[in-house]
Short mmCIF file of C-alpha atoms in Angstrom, two decimals:
data_model
loop_
_atom_site.label_atom_id
_atom_site.label_comp_id
_atom_site.label_asym_id
_atom_site.label_seq_id
_atom_site.Cartn_x
_atom_site.Cartn_y
_atom_site.Cartn_z
CA MET A 1007 0.00 0.00 0.00
CA ASP A 1008 1.30 3.48 -0.88
CA VAL A 1009 1.25 5.99 1.99
CA ASN A 1010 2.98 9.18 3.03
CA GLY A 1011 5.89 8.48 5.37
CA PRO A 1012 8.05 10.80 7.50
CA ASP A 1013 8.59 14.18 5.87
CA ALA A 1014 5.89 13.24 3.32
CA ALA A 1015 8.28 10.74 1.73
CA LYS A 1016 6.48 8.16 -0.40
CA SER A 1017 6.40 4.85 1.42
CA HIS A 1018 5.13 1.35 0.69
CA LEU A 1019 3.59 -0.93 3.32
CA PHE A 1020 3.62 -4.67 2.72
CA TYR A 1021 0.71 -6.88 3.73
CA TRP A 1022 -0.28 -10.51 3.24
CA PHE A 1023 -4.00 -11.26 3.44
CA PHE A 1024 -5.72 -14.57 4.16
CA GLU A 1025 -9.48 -14.81 3.86
CA SER A 1026 -11.33 -16.84 6.47
CA GLN A 1027 -11.60 -20.53 5.74
CA THR A 1028 -15.34 -20.22 6.48
CA CYS A 1029 -15.80 -18.39 3.18
CA ASP A 1030 -16.91 -20.76 0.44
CA PRO A 1031 -16.74 -19.55 -3.18
CA HIS A 1032 -19.46 -22.08 -4.07
CA LEU A 1033 -22.06 -20.34 -1.92
CA ASP A 1034 -24.83 -18.18 -3.31
CA PRO A 1035 -23.27 -14.72 -3.97
CA GLY A 1036 -25.61 -13.03 -1.52
CA GLU A 1037 -24.84 -15.56 1.20
CA GLN A 1038 -21.12 -15.28 0.48
CA LYS A 1039 -21.28 -11.49 0.78
CA ARG A 1040 -23.09 -11.75 4.12
CA LEU A 1041 -20.58 -14.28 5.43
CA ILE A 1042 -17.58 -12.16 4.40
CA GLU A 1043 -19.01 -9.03 6.04
CA GLU A 1044 -19.94 -10.74 9.30
CA THR A 1045 -16.55 -12.42 9.71
CA PRO A 1046 -14.03 -10.53 11.90
CA LEU A 1047 -10.95 -9.04 10.25
CA LEU A 1048 -7.80 -9.42 12.36
CA ILE A 1049 -4.68 -7.39 11.70
CA TRP A 1050 -1.50 -8.97 13.09
CA LEU A 1051 1.68 -7.08 13.94
CA ASN A 1052 4.90 -8.53 15.30
CA GLY A 1053 7.11 -6.33 17.45
CA GLY A 1054 10.86 -5.90 17.47
CA PRO A 1055 10.98 -3.05 16.67
CA GLY A 1056 11.69 -4.31 13.18
CA ALA A 1057 10.20 -7.82 13.39
CA SER A 1058 8.28 -8.73 10.25
CA SER A 1059 4.77 -10.08 10.73
CA SER A 1060 5.63 -12.82 8.25
CA ALA A 1061 7.34 -14.42 11.25
CA GLY A 1062 3.98 -14.51 12.99
CA LEU A 1063 2.45 -15.97 9.85
CA PHE A 1064 4.94 -18.83 9.43
CA LEU A 1065 5.99 -19.49 13.03
CA GLU A 1066 2.92 -18.68 15.11
CA ASN A 1067 -0.69 -18.26 13.96
CA GLY A 1068 -0.79 -18.30 10.16
CA PRO A 1069 -2.18 -20.95 7.80
CA LEU A 1070 1.35 -21.95 6.74
CA ARG A 1071 4.27 -23.30 8.76
CA ILE A 1072 7.93 -23.32 7.80
CA ALA A 1073 10.13 -26.08 9.16
CA ASP A 1074 13.57 -25.33 10.60
CA ASP A 1075 15.33 -27.52 8.07
CA ALA A 1076 17.69 -26.86 5.19
CA ALA A 1077 14.84 -26.95 2.67
CA GLY A 1078 12.53 -24.64 4.64
CA THR A 1079 9.70 -27.11 4.15
CA ILE A 1080 6.24 -25.49 4.04
CA SER A 1081 3.20 -27.24 5.52
CA VAL A 1082 -0.39 -26.34 6.33
CA SER A 1083 -1.01 -25.37 9.96
CA PRO A 1084 -3.98 -27.02 11.71
CA ASP A 1085 -4.24 -24.10 14.16
CA SER A 1086 -4.36 -21.05 11.92
CA TRP A 1087 -6.23 -18.00 13.19
CA ASN A 1088 -7.89 -17.65 9.77
CA GLN A 1089 -10.04 -20.72 10.36
CA GLU A 1090 -12.86 -18.43 11.51
CA ALA A 1091 -11.52 -14.95 10.78
CA HIS A 1092 -9.89 -12.98 7.98
CA VAL A 1093 -6.26 -12.25 8.90
CA LEU A 1094 -4.11 -9.46 7.50
CA TYR A 1095 -0.38 -9.71 8.29
CA TRP A 1096 1.06 -6.22 8.21
CA ASP A 1097 4.71 -5.08 8.10
CA GLN A 1098 5.24 -1.81 9.92
CA PRO A 1099 7.09 0.47 10.55
CA ILE A 1100 8.87 1.03 7.24
CA GLY A 1101 12.12 -0.90 7.18
CA THR A 1102 10.29 -3.98 8.48
CA GLY A 1103 9.82 -6.99 6.23
CA TYR A 1104 9.14 -5.72 2.72
CA SER A 1105 7.85 -2.28 3.79
CA TYR A 1106 10.12 0.54 2.66
CA CYS A 1107 10.43 4.25 1.96
CA GLU A 1108 11.61 5.67 -1.36
CA LYS A 1109 13.71 8.24 0.52
CA PRO A 1110 16.78 6.31 1.75
CA GLU A 1111 17.48 6.10 5.50
CA THR A 1112 14.01 7.38 6.37
CA TYR A 1113 12.37 5.70 9.34
CA VAL A 1114 9.50 6.30 11.74
CA GLN A 1115 10.49 7.93 15.03
CA ASP A 1116 7.24 7.95 17.00
CA GLU A 1117 3.89 6.22 17.38
CA ASP A 1118 1.91 9.17 15.99
CA VAL A 1119 3.51 8.96 12.54
CA LEU A 1120 3.34 5.17 12.61
CA SER A 1121 -0.37 5.22 13.46
CA THR A 1122 -1.22 7.74 10.75
CA MET A 1123 0.65 5.67 8.16
CA PHE A 1124 -1.18 2.55 9.32
CA ARG A 1125 -4.58 4.22 9.08
CA GLU A 1126 -3.80 5.52 5.59
CA GLY A 1127 -2.63 2.06 4.56
CA LEU A 1128 -5.77 0.45 5.98
CA GLN A 1129 -7.98 2.92 4.13
CA ALA A 1130 -6.09 2.08 0.93
CA PHE A 1131 -6.70 -1.63 1.61
CA TYR A 1132 -10.42 -0.97 2.02
CA ALA A 1133 -10.46 1.07 -1.19
CA THR A 1134 -8.91 -1.87 -3.04
CA TYR A 1135 -11.03 -4.53 -1.33
CA PRO A 1136 -14.27 -2.77 -0.27
CA GLU A 1137 -15.99 -6.08 0.52
CA TYR A 1138 -13.96 -6.28 3.75
CA LYS A 1139 -14.71 -2.78 5.05
CA PRO A 1140 -17.95 -3.87 6.83
CA CYS A 1141 -16.05 -6.55 8.78
CA PRO A 1142 -15.62 -6.07 12.56
CA LEU A 1143 -11.97 -5.03 12.94
CA TYR A 1144 -9.53 -6.17 15.62
CA VAL A 1145 -5.91 -5.00 15.82
CA CYS A 1146 -3.65 -7.68 17.30
CA GLY A 1147 0.04 -8.16 17.97
CA GLU A 1148 2.76 -9.19 20.39
CA SER A 1149 5.85 -7.88 22.13
CA TYR A 1150 6.80 -4.34 20.96
CA ALA A 1151 3.47 -4.26 19.15
CA GLY A 1152 2.18 -3.68 22.69
CA LYS A 1153 3.07 -0.07 21.81
CA TYR A 1154 1.94 -0.11 18.18
CA VAL A 1155 -1.49 -1.67 18.72
CA PRO A 1156 -3.10 0.83 21.15
CA ALA A 1157 -1.66 3.81 19.29
CA ILE A 1158 -3.06 2.49 16.01
CA ALA A 1159 -6.42 1.70 17.60
CA LEU A 1160 -6.75 5.21 19.04
CA GLU A 1161 -5.94 6.70 15.63
CA ILE A 1162 -8.54 4.47 13.97
CA SER A 1163 -11.12 5.29 16.64
CA GLU A 1164 -11.20 8.85 15.31
CA HIS A 1165 -12.57 7.50 12.01
CA PRO A 1166 -16.02 6.03 12.69
CA ASP A 1167 -16.32 4.62 9.17
CA ILE A 1168 -13.74 2.00 10.24
CA LYS A 1169 -15.50 -0.66 12.29
CA LEU A 1170 -12.93 -1.10 15.06
CA LYS A 1171 -14.17 -3.44 17.79
CA GLY A 1172 -11.15 -4.21 19.92
CA ILE A 1173 -7.48 -5.09 20.40
CA ALA A 1174 -5.53 -8.17 21.49
CA VAL A 1175 -1.91 -8.11 22.65
CA GLY A 1176 0.29 -11.01 23.66
CA ASN A 1177 3.25 -10.50 26.01
CA GLY A 1178 3.17 -6.78 25.31
CA TRP A 1179 6.03 -4.32 25.78
CA ILE A 1180 3.64 -1.80 27.32
CA LYS A 1181 5.28 -0.26 30.38
CA PRO A 1182 8.97 -1.08 29.97
CA GLU A 1183 9.99 0.36 33.34
CA LEU A 1184 7.78 -2.28 34.94
CA SER A 1185 8.90 -5.06 32.57
CA VAL A 1186 12.56 -4.47 33.44
CA ARG A 1187 11.81 -4.65 37.16
CA VAL A 1188 9.80 -7.85 36.71
CA LEU A 1189 12.68 -9.35 34.69
CA ILE A 1190 15.09 -8.71 37.58
CA ASP A 1191 12.65 -10.15 40.12
CA TYR A 1192 11.85 -13.18 37.94
CA ALA A 1193 15.53 -13.94 37.34
CA TYR A 1194 16.20 -13.77 41.09
CA ALA A 1195 13.19 -15.97 41.95
CA SER A 1196 14.30 -18.49 39.30
CA GLY A 1197 17.86 -18.69 40.60
CA TYR A 1198 19.52 -16.89 37.69
CA LEU A 1199 20.54 -14.05 40.01
CA GLY A 1200 22.00 -14.20 43.49
CA ARG A 1201 20.84 -11.76 46.15
CA GLY A 1202 23.98 -9.65 45.92
CA GLN A 1203 23.69 -9.49 42.13
CA LYS A 1204 20.06 -8.46 42.37
CA GLU A 1205 20.87 -5.72 44.89
CA HIS A 1206 23.63 -4.48 42.58
CA LEU A 1207 21.18 -4.25 39.68
CA ASP A 1208 18.52 -2.63 41.88
CA THR A 1209 20.85 0.35 42.33
CA TYR A 1210 21.20 0.77 38.57
CA TYR A 1211 17.46 0.29 38.16
CA THR A 1212 16.82 3.31 40.37
CA ASN A 1213 19.07 5.41 38.15
CA PHE A 1214 17.28 4.11 35.05
CA THR A 1215 13.83 5.03 36.39
CA ASN A 1216 15.04 8.50 37.41
CA VAL A 1217 16.35 9.23 33.92
CA LEU A 1218 13.21 7.79 32.31
CA GLU A 1219 10.97 9.88 34.55
CA GLU A 1220 12.89 13.02 33.58
CA GLY A 1221 12.68 12.12 29.90
CA GLU A 1222 8.93 11.50 30.02
CA ARG A 1223 8.44 14.78 31.87
CA THR A 1224 10.59 16.94 29.57
CA LYS A 1225 10.01 14.96 26.32
CA GLU A 1226 13.70 15.51 25.60
CA PRO A 1227 14.73 12.89 23.00
CA LYS A 1228 18.34 12.62 24.18
CA THR A 1229 17.20 11.91 27.74
CA LEU A 1230 14.72 9.30 26.54
CA GLU A 1231 17.39 7.67 24.37
CA HIS A 1232 19.69 7.59 27.41
CA ALA A 1233 16.90 5.87 29.36
CA THR A 1234 16.66 3.26 26.60
CA ASP A 1235 20.41 2.66 26.83
CA LEU A 1236 20.13 2.20 30.59
CA GLY A 1237 17.12 -0.11 30.32
CA ASN A 1238 18.73 -2.26 27.63
CA ALA A 1239 21.94 -2.43 29.69
CA LEU A 1240 19.98 -3.75 32.66
CA VAL A 1241 18.42 -6.48 30.51
CA ASP A 1242 21.86 -7.43 29.16
CA ALA A 1243 23.30 -7.44 32.70
CA VAL A 1244 20.59 -9.82 33.95
CA LEU A 1245 21.32 -12.18 31.06
CA ALA A 1246 25.08 -11.95 31.64
CA TYR A 1247 24.66 -12.85 35.32
CA GLY A 1248 22.32 -15.70 34.35
CA GLY A 1249 24.57 -17.31 31.76
CA ASN A 1250 22.57 -15.82 28.87
CA PHE A 1251 19.31 -17.70 29.33
CA ASP A 1252 16.63 -16.98 26.74
CA VAL A 1253 14.85 -13.83 27.88
CA TYR A 1254 11.75 -14.99 25.97
CA ASP A 1255 11.61 -18.38 27.68
CA VAL A 1256 13.43 -18.81 30.96
CA ARG A 1257 13.62 -22.58 30.39
CA ARG A 1258 15.76 -22.24 27.24
CA TRP A 1259 19.20 -20.97 26.29
CA ASP A 1260 18.29 -20.04 22.71
CA ASP A 1261 15.24 -18.28 21.27
CA LEU A 1262 12.92 -20.06 18.87
CA SER A 1263 14.64 -20.43 15.52
CA ALA A 1264 13.55 -18.54 12.41
CA GLY A 1265 16.60 -19.59 10.44
CA ALA A 1266 14.77 -20.97 7.40
CA LEU A 1267 12.47 -17.98 7.02
CA ARG A 1268 14.90 -15.41 5.62
CA PRO A 1269 16.15 -17.49 2.64
CA TYR A 1270 12.56 -18.50 1.91
CA MET A 1271 11.27 -14.91 1.95
CA ASP A 1272 14.14 -13.72 -0.26
CA SER A 1273 13.85 -16.56 -2.78
CA GLU A 1274 13.05 -15.46 -6.33
CA GLY A 1275 9.83 -17.45 -6.60
CA VAL A 1276 8.40 -16.14 -3.34
CA ARG A 1277 9.30 -12.52 -4.16
CA GLU A 1278 7.58 -12.86 -7.53
CA ALA A 1279 4.48 -14.46 -6.00
CA LEU A 1280 4.26 -11.64 -3.44
CA ASN A 1281 4.69 -8.91 -6.09
CA VAL A 1282 7.79 -7.46 -4.42
CA ARG A 1283 10.47 -8.61 -6.89
CA ASP A 1284 10.64 -5.25 -8.67
CA SER A 1285 11.00 -3.21 -5.47
CA GLY A 1286 14.66 -4.19 -5.08
CA VAL A 1287 14.11 -4.46 -1.32
CA LEU A 1288 15.30 -7.50 0.58
CA TRP A 1289 13.17 -8.90 3.40
CA GLN A 1290 14.14 -7.30 6.71
CA PHE A 1291 13.76 -8.83 10.17
CA ALA A 1292 15.27 -7.50 13.39
CA ASP A 1293 14.50 -7.80 17.09
CA ASN A 1294 15.21 -4.50 18.86
CA SER A 1295 18.27 -3.83 16.71
CA GLY A 1296 19.03 -2.19 13.38
CA PRO A 1297 17.77 1.07 11.83
CA VAL A 1298 14.07 0.63 12.75
CA ALA A 1299 14.89 0.23 16.45
CA THR A 1300 17.45 3.04 16.33
CA ALA A 1301 14.87 5.45 14.91
CA LEU A 1302 12.43 4.52 17.71
CA LYS A 1303 15.07 4.68 20.45
CA ALA A 1304 13.47 7.64 22.22
CA ASP A 1305 10.14 5.83 22.17
CA ASN A 1306 11.38 2.45 23.39
CA MET A 1307 11.14 2.81 27.17
CA THR A 1308 8.17 5.19 27.33
CA ASP A 1309 4.93 4.12 29.01
CA ALA A 1310 2.07 3.19 26.64
CA SER A 1311 -0.32 1.89 29.31
CA LYS A 1312 -2.55 4.97 29.41
CA LYS A 1313 -3.59 4.30 25.81
CA TYR A 1314 -5.07 0.98 26.91
CA GLY A 1315 -7.07 2.78 29.56
CA ASP A 1316 -8.33 5.25 26.95
CA LEU A 1317 -9.48 2.39 24.71
CA MET A 1318 -11.24 0.69 27.62
CA GLU A 1319 -13.08 3.91 28.44
CA LYS A 1320 -14.17 4.17 24.79
CA GLY A 1321 -15.77 0.73 25.10
CA TYR A 1322 -13.42 -1.34 22.93
CA LYS A 1323 -12.79 -4.98 23.80
CA VAL A 1324 -9.31 -5.59 25.21
CA LEU A 1325 -7.49 -8.93 25.51
CA LEU A 1326 -4.05 -9.17 27.11
CA TYR A 1327 -2.48 -12.62 27.24
CA THR A 1328 0.92 -13.83 28.41
CA GLY A 1329 3.04 -16.96 28.32
CA ASN A 1330 4.14 -17.69 31.86
CA PHE A 1331 7.82 -18.41 31.10
CA ASP A 1332 8.49 -15.12 29.31
CA THR A 1333 10.78 -12.85 31.31
CA ALA A 1334 10.92 -9.97 28.79
CA CYS A 1335 7.22 -9.03 28.90
CA GLY A 1336 5.93 -11.28 31.61
CA TYR A 1337 2.69 -11.97 33.41
CA GLN A 1338 3.32 -9.85 36.49
CA SER A 1339 3.81 -6.66 34.50
CA THR A 1340 0.56 -7.26 32.58
CA GLU A 1341 -1.26 -7.92 35.85
CA GLU A 1342 0.01 -4.73 37.50
CA ILE A 1343 -0.85 -2.64 34.42
CA LEU A 1344 -4.44 -3.92 34.37
CA ASP A 1345 -4.83 -3.54 38.14
CA ALA A 1346 -3.93 0.13 37.75
CA LEU A 1347 -6.11 0.76 34.68
CA VAL A 1348 -9.32 -1.24 34.88
CA THR A 1349 -12.22 0.54 36.54
CA PRO A 1350 -14.16 0.13 38.70
CA HIS A 1351 -11.08 -1.13 40.56
CA ASP A 1352 -13.03 -2.99 43.22
CA THR A 1353 -15.02 -4.95 40.64
CA TRP A 1354 -11.92 -5.88 38.66
CA HIS A 1355 -10.02 -6.93 41.80
CA ALA A 1356 -12.96 -9.08 42.89
CA SER A 1357 -13.27 -10.78 39.49
CA PRO A 1358 -12.64 -14.52 39.88
CA ARG A 1359 -9.50 -15.93 38.29
CA LEU A 1360 -10.74 -19.09 36.62
CA ILE A 1361 -8.71 -22.19 35.96
CA TRP A 1362 -9.51 -22.66 32.27
CA LYS A 1363 -9.81 -26.42 32.02
CA GLN A 1364 -9.95 -29.12 29.41
CA ALA A 1365 -11.71 -32.46 29.68
CA GLN A 1366 -8.47 -34.24 30.53
CA GLY A 1367 -4.93 -33.18 31.29
CA ASN A 1368 -3.47 -29.94 32.53
CA PRO A 1369 -5.20 -26.54 32.58
CA LYS A 1370 -5.17 -24.53 29.36
CA GLY A 1371 -4.76 -21.26 31.20
CA PHE A 1372 -5.93 -18.87 33.87
CA VAL A 1373 -8.56 -16.30 32.95
CA ARG A 1374 -9.81 -13.11 34.55
CA SER A 1375 -12.38 -10.91 32.85
CA LEU A 1376 -14.69 -7.98 33.41
CA ARG A 1377 -17.70 -6.95 31.36
CA THR A 1378 -19.92 -4.00 32.17
CA GLU A 1379 -23.03 -3.07 30.24
CA LYS A 1380 -23.55 0.18 28.38
CA THR A 1381 -25.35 2.68 30.64
CA GLY A 1382 -26.06 6.35 30.04
CA HIS A 1383 -22.85 8.01 28.90
CA SER A 1384 -20.74 4.93 29.62
CA PRO A 1385 -20.10 2.66 26.60
CA GLY A 1386 -19.51 -0.39 28.78
CA LYS A 1387 -16.30 -2.31 29.17
CA SER A 1388 -14.86 -5.70 28.16
CA VAL A 1389 -11.43 -6.64 29.50
CA THR A 1390 -9.93 -10.14 29.46
CA GLN A 1391 -6.61 -11.33 30.84
CA VAL A 1392 -5.27 -14.82 30.11
CA ALA A 1393 -2.11 -16.52 31.40
CA ILE A 1394 -0.98 -19.50 29.31
CA PRO A 1395 1.07 -22.19 31.12
CA ASP A 1396 4.03 -23.95 29.52
CA SER A 1397 4.56 -21.07 27.11
CA GLY A 1398 7.22 -18.50 26.37
CA HIS A 1399 6.99 -15.11 24.67
CA GLU A 1400 5.41 -16.25 21.39
CA VAL A 1401 2.30 -17.97 22.80
CA PRO A 1402 0.85 -19.21 19.46
CA ALA A 1403 4.17 -20.91 18.69
CA TYR A 1404 4.32 -22.71 22.04
CA GLN A 1405 0.60 -23.46 22.50
CA PRO A 1406 -1.04 -23.13 19.06
CA GLN A 1407 -4.32 -24.93 19.85
CA VAL A 1408 -4.82 -23.11 23.15
CA ALA A 1409 -3.95 -19.75 21.58
CA ARG A 1410 -6.47 -20.23 18.78
CA GLU A 1411 -9.22 -21.31 21.17
CA MET A 1412 -8.43 -18.38 23.49
CA LEU A 1413 -8.70 -15.93 20.59
CA TYR A 1414 -12.01 -17.32 19.36
CA ASN A 1415 -13.50 -17.44 22.86
CA TRP A 1416 -12.69 -13.77 23.25
CA LEU A 1417 -13.59 -12.80 19.70
CA PHE A 1418 -16.98 -14.52 19.62
CA ASP A 1419 -17.86 -14.19 23.33
CA ARG A 1420 -17.63 -17.93 23.88
CA PRO A 1421 -17.18 -19.01 27.50
CA PHE A 1422 -13.85 -19.94 29.03
CA VAL A 1423 -15.11 -23.09 30.71
CA GLY A 1424 -13.36 -23.42 34.02
CA GLN A 1425 -13.36 -23.52 37.77
CA ASP A 1426 -13.06 -20.78 40.35
CA PRO A 1427 -10.71 -22.34 42.93
CA GLN A 1428 -11.60 -19.83 45.67
CA SER A 1429 -14.03 -22.08 47.57
CA THR A 1430 -11.52 -24.93 47.47
CA VAL A 1431 -8.80 -22.66 48.79
CA GLU A 1432 -11.01 -21.40 51.61
CA GLU A 1433 -11.84 -24.97 52.57
CA ILE A 1434 -8.14 -25.90 52.65
CA LEU A 1435 -7.30 -22.92 54.81
CA LYS A 1436 -10.26 -23.43 57.10
CA LYS A 1437 -9.20 -27.01 57.85
CA ALA A 1438 -5.81 -25.75 59.00
CA GLN A 1439 -7.26 -23.34 61.59
#
């Protein structure tokens, strides 16, 4: 899609669209039109900054899977999110995947420009494929997209012709100050830090938060970039103390491999099939490094949590889910963010935390939710939090079936069938009195 980038430079945003598998070309045209329009449209963004959403497509929740072998073998995924929804995989900011700017070395430096470019790109998509404009829209993503998604949703919310219904974020980089503290605490609780090492890092953490607070107060880019340097140094220090465990899965020493994806995406046949061969741009993928991350350095450690609160107050559905073994953007930080944002606080705090069960075997997850009805000037509220056991940062990669079911339960207001353990706990405690 052609959009205006920074300094009005002409930019091109890459997308890869998959229609819902519920759509049947053999249906009566009127029935097919109704089915297309009633089916939700999900937009998926990976984080980074600089991580292409094609990684989410092939490694997490798309209809295709790529094997980590020399051939990069492609197979059909049985757990694709497009089984009951249209899914649009979107590469942003420019410099990510196949998205690029015609003005060399031009990159997005803040969420406002990114969100405007996204909205323009989405409107261009609707102009090209108007049959999907009536679809209920949900903006979804993971990791650093925890910043992109709410900013984009707020931008879209100012355009009522776009049928935005909600957002979903997995293991979101939302309030980095909190995520860094939780990382230190998690590493200590897991035995990757000793007490003396933790206390040493706590001193540096105080300096980091002081600089970040000054930067957020003054909006001075150099101060905010310094805060990012300090925050990243703390993460690196934790990993160095801990023997370089995988920050995205505390049980591992190496992150999930995407080794076969780059040669596949840059192969001549794939580039031709995706209509990007003539652009001259190679597929780009980075995780918090490279020119995309450098351009967003002042943005990296800033707090995006208020935007989630704004979306809740506007009545949009919000889903935040986390894999429990992620230390980069872990469960505790998500919990503390929601506890501070969701109102009424007493009702949210009193909401039961269900053990989401399956017929046999271990629990699928732990679910807390709040729904309030529309009354007077209040649009109502729908907030859902899910913790997924036995999962790292990329939940759909670790638990694909559970992730898909979680999404559809939230999307279509299906129940999370489970048990509130509170009465059992009270009985256990009472017996000990």
